[in-house]
Coordinates of C-alpha atoms in Angstrom, one line a residue:
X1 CA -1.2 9.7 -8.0
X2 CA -0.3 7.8 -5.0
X3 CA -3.2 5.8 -4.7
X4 CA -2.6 4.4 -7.9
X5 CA 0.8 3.4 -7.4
X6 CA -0.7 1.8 -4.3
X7 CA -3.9 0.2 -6.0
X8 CA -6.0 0.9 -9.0
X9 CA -9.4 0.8 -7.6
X10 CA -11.7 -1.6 -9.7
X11 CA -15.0 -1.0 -11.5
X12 CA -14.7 2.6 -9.7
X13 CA -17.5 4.4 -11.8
X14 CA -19.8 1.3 -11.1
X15 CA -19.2 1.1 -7.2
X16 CA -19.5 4.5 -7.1
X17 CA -23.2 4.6 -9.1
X18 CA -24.2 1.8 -7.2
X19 CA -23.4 3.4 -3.6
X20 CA -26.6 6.3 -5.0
X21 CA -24.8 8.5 -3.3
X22 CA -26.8 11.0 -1.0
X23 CA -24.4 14.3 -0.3
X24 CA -25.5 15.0 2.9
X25 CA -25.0 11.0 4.1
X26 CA -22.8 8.4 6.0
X27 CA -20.7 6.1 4.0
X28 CA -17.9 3.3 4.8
X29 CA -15.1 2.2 2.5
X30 CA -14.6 -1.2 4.3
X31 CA -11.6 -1.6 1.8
X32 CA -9.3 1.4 2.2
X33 CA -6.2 0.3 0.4
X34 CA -5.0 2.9 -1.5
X35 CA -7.9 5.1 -0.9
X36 CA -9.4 5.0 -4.8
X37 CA -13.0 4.5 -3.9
X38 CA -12.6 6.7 -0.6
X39 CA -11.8 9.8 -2.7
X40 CA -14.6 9.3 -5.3
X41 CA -17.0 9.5 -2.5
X42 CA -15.7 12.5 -0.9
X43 CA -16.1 14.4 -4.0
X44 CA -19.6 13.2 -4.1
X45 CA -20.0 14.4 -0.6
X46 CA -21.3 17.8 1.2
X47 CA -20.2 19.3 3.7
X48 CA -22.6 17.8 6.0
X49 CA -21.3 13.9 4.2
X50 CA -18.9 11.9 6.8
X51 CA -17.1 8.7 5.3
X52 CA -15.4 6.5 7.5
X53 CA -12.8 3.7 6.0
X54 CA -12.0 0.2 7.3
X55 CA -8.3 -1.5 6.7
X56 CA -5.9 -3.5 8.9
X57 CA -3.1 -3.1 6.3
X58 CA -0.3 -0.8 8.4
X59 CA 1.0 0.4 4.9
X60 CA -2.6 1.9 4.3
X61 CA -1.9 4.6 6.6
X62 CA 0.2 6.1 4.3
X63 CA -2.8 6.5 2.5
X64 CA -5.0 8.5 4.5
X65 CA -6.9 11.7 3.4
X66 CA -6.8 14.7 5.2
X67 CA -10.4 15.9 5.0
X68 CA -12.7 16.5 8.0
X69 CA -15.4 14.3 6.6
X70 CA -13.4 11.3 6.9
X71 CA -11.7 9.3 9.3
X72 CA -9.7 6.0 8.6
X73 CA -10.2 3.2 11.2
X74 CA -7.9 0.5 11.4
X75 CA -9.4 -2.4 12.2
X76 CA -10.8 -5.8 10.9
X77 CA -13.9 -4.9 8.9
X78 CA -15.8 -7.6 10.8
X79 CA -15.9 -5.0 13.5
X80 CA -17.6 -2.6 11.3
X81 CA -20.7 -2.0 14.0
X82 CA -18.6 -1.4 17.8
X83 CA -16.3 0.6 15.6
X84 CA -18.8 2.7 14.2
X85 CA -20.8 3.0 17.6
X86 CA -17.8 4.6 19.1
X87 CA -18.6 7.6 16.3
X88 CA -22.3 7.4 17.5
X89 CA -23.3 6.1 13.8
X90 CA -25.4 3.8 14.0
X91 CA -26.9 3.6 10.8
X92 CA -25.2 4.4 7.2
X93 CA -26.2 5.5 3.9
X94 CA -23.9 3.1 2.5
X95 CA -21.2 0.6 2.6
X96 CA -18.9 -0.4 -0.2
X97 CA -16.1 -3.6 0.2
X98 CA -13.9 -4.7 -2.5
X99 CA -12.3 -7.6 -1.3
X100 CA -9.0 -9.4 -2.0
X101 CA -5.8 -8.0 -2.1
X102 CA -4.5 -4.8 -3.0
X103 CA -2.1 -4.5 -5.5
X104 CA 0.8 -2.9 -3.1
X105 CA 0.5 -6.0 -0.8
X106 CA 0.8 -8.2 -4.0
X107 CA 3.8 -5.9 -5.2
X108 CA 5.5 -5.7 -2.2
X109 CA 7.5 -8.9 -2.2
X110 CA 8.1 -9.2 1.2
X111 CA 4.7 -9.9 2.1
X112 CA 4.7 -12.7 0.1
X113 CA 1.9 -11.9 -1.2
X114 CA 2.9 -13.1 -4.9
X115 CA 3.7 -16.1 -7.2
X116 CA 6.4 -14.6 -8.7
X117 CA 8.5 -12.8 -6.1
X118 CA 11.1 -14.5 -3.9
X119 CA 9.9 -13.8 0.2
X120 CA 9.4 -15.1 3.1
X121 CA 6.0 -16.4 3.1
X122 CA 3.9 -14.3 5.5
X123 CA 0.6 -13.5 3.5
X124 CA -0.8 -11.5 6.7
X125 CA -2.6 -8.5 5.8
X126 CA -2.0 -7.2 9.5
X127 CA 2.1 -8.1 9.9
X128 CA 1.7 -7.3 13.6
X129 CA -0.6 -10.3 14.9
X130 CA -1.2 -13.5 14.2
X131 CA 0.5 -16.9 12.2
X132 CA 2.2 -16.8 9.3
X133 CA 1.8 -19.0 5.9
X134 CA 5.0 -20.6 6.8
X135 CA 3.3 -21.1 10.3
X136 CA 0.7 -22.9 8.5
X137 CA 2.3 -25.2 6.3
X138 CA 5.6 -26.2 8.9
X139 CA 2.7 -26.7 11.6
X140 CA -0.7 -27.8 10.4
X141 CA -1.2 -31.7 10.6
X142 CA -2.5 -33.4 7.2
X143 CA -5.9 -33.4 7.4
X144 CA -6.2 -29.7 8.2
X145 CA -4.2 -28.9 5.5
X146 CA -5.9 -30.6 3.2
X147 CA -9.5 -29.2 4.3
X148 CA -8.1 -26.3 3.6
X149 CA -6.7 -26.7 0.1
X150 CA -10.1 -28.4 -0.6
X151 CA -12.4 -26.1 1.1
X152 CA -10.2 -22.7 0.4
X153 CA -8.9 -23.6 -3.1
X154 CA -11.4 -26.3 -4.6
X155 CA -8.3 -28.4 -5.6
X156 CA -9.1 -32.0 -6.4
X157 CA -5.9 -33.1 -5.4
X158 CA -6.0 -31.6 -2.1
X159 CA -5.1 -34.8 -0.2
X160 CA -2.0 -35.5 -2.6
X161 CA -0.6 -32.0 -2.0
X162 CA -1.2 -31.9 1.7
X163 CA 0.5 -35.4 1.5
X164 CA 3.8 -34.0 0.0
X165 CA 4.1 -31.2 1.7
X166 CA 4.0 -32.6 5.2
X167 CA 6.4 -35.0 3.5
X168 CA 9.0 -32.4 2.4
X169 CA 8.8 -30.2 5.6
X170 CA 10.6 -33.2 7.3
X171 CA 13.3 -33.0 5.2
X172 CA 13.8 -29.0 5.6
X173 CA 11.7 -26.1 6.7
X174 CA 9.3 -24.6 4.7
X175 CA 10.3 -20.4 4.4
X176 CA 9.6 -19.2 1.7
X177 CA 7.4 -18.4 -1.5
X178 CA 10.0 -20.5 -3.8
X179 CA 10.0 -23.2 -1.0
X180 CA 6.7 -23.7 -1.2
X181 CA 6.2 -23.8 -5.0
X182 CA 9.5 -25.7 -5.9
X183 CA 7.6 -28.5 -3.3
X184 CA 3.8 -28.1 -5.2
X185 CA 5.2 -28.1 -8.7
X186 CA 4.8 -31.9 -9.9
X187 CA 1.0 -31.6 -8.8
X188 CA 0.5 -28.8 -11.0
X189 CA -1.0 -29.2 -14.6
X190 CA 1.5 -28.7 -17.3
X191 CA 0.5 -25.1 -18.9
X192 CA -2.0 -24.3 -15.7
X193 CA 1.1 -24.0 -13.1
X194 CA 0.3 -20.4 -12.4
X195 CA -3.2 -21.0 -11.7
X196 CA -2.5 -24.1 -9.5
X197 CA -0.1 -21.4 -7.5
X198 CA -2.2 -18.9 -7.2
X199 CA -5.4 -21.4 -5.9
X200 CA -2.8 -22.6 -3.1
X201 CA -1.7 -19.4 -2.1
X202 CA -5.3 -18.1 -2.0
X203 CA -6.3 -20.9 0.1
X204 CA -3.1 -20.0 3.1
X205 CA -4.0 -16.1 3.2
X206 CA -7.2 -17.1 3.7
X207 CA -6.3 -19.0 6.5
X208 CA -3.2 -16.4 7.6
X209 CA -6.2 -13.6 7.6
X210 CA -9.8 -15.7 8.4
X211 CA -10.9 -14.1 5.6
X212 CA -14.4 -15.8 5.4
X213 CA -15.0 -16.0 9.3
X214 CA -14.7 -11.8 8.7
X215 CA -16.3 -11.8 5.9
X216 CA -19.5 -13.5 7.2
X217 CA -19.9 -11.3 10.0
X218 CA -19.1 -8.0 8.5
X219 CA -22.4 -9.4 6.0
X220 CA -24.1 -10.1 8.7
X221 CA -24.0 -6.9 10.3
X222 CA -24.7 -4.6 7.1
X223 CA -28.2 -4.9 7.0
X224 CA -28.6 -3.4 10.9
X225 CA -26.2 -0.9 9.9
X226 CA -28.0 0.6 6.7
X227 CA -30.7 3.3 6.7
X228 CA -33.6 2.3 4.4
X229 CA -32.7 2.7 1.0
X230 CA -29.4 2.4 1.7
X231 CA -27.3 0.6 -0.3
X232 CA -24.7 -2.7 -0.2
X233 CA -22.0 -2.4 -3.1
X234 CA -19.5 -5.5 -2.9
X235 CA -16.9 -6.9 -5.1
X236 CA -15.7 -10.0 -4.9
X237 CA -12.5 -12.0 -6.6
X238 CA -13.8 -15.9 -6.0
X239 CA -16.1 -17.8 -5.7
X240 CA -16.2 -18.4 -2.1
X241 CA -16.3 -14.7 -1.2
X242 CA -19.5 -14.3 -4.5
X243 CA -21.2 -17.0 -3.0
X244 CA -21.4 -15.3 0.5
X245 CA -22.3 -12.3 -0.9
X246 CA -25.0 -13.9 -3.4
X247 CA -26.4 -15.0 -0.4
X248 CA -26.7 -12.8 2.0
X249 CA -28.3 -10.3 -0.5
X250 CA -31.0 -12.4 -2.2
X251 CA -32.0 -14.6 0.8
X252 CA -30.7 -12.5 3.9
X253 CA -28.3 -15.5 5.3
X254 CA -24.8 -16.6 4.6
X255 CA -26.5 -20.1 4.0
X256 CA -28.6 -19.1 1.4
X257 CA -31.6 -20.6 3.1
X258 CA -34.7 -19.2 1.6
X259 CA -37.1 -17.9 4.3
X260 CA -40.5 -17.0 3.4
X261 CA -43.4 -14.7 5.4
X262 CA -47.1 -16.3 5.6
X263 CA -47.8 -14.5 2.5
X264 CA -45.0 -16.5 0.2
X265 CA -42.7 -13.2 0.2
X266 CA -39.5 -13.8 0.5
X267 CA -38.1 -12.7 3.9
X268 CA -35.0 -10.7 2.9
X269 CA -33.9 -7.1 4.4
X270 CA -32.6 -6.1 0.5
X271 CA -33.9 -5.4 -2.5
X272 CA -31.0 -6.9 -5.3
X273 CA -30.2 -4.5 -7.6
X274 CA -27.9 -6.1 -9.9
X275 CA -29.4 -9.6 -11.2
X276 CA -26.2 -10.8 -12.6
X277 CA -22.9 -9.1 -11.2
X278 CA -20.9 -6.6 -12.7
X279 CA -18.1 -7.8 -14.7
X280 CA -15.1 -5.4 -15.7
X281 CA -15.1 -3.8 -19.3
X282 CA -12.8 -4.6 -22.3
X283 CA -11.2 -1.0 -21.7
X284 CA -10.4 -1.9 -18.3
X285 CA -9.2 -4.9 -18.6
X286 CA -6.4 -3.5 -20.9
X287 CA -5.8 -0.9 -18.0
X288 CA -5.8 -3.3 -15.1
X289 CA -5.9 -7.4 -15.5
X290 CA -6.4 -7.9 -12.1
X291 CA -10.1 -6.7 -12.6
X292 CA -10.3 -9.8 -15.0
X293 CA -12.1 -12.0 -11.7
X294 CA -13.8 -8.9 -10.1
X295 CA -17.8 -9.6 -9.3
X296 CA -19.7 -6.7 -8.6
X297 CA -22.9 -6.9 -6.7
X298 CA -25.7 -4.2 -5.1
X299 CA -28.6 -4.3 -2.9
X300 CA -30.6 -1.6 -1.5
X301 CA -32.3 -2.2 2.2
X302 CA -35.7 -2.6 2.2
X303 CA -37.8 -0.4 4.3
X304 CA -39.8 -2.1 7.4
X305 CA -42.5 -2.7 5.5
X306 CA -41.6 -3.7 2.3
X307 CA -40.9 -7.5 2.9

């Protein structure tokens, strides 16, 4: 099937359980990629069900399902609420995102997406707007970069690597994926040098795409968008992406601040349905190792007055 060529959609069965799907409703794939979790829903769906899907990703397009229920927007997920006003929805049954990276744009190695494939180093998920990586690390001064590595990638060593590579752009540009990692290599633990890789390459598409800046408002604006009982189904691949998430569903905030009512109740628009996330099973981990970080979490909205 094409969308598994494209992307095998993880902990399917579990998003799609934890969505509580109502035939008749409105749900949004933020995450279209190859359109895994979009088709499960569909076949969940009535007539009368209408799922619209989020993704910036050109190459998604090639996806798309021809079925009058649903309609693919492409657009930054962060503009979940004026995209969906312009289809007079204004609230949802549902909304599922699995974050990250799909495995096309990590396979397709001119993206530059991965470790192990010689490119340009681009890492946009949208190739028709904004910087590059390459932008990024030719341009940024030293103490941006290494916020970034620290804040982005948790490296303790941030400072030595944004040192050396401000050092070695001098000598020649900085292009391409094996530029980049031929110049971070010595920092690298000996037996961890994939990991190290990955952290630093995590950190620039994060940057390349302002993954968290969307991220945060796209959270912000779910719990306006969702009918009562409706339900927020979110995977996430790190820990700055969980943490968000863990936050905005048990304490209603991005911050985590805990807001009580006069009563001592807790002042949160969800009910959290998973207490611990959802991890990926044995079984699929043989099938697909790139579930191996996924973090699944739910939360159902609260009615008006059940605070």
């Amino acid at each position: 099937m094409q969308e598994e060529n494209y992307h095998i959609p993880v902990l399917l069965n579990e998003c799609i359980e934890g969505l509580n799907i109502n035939p008749s409703g409105v749900y949004v794939d933020l995450t279209f990629g190859g359109g895994g979790h979009s088709r499960e829903i569909l076949k969940r769906l009535s007539d009368d069900g209408e799922l619209f899907a989020f993704d910036k990703d050109e190459d998604a397009k090639k996806n798309t399902i021809n079925d009058e229920r649903f309609c693919l927007i492409s657009d930054d997920y962060s503009n979940i609420t004026k995209q969906l006003r312009l289809y007079r929805k204004m609230k949802v049954d549902g909304i599922l995102a699995d974050l990250g990276i799909s495995s096309h744009q990590i396979d397709t190695a001119e993206r530059g997406f991965s470790i192990n494939k010689e490119a340009t180093l681009d890492l946009r998920m949208n190739r028709n707007t904004g910087m590059t990586a390459a932008d990024v690390v030719n341009n940024y001064d030293k103490q941006e970069l290494k916020r970034i590595f620290k804040e982005y990638a948790e490296l303790s060593n941030s400072g030595l690597l944004a040192d050396r590579i401000v050092r070695m752009r001098e000598e020649k540009p900085i292009c391409t994926t094996s530029d980049l990692i031929e110049i971070i290599a010595p920092l690298a633990l000996k037996g961890k040098e994939n990991k190290y890789y990955a952290k630093v390459f995590q950190a620039l598409r994060i940057v390349v795409n302002d993954e968290i800046n969307s991220l945060e408002k796209m959270l912000e604006q779910c719990s306006d968008l969702l009918k009562e009982g409706g339900r927020l189904v979110v995977i996430s691949y790190h820990s700055l992406e969980d943490r968000r998430v863990k936050n905005i569903m048990r304490n209603g905030n991005i911050e985590g601040k805990v807001e009580k009512d006069f009563y001592g109740n807790l002042l949160s628009p969800y009910k959290v349905i998973t207490k611990k996330p959802v991890t990926a099973s044995e079984e699929e981990l043989a099938r697909n190792s790139r579930a191996r970080s996924a973090k699944l979490r739910i939360a159902e909205k609260k009615g008006e007055n059940n605070g």
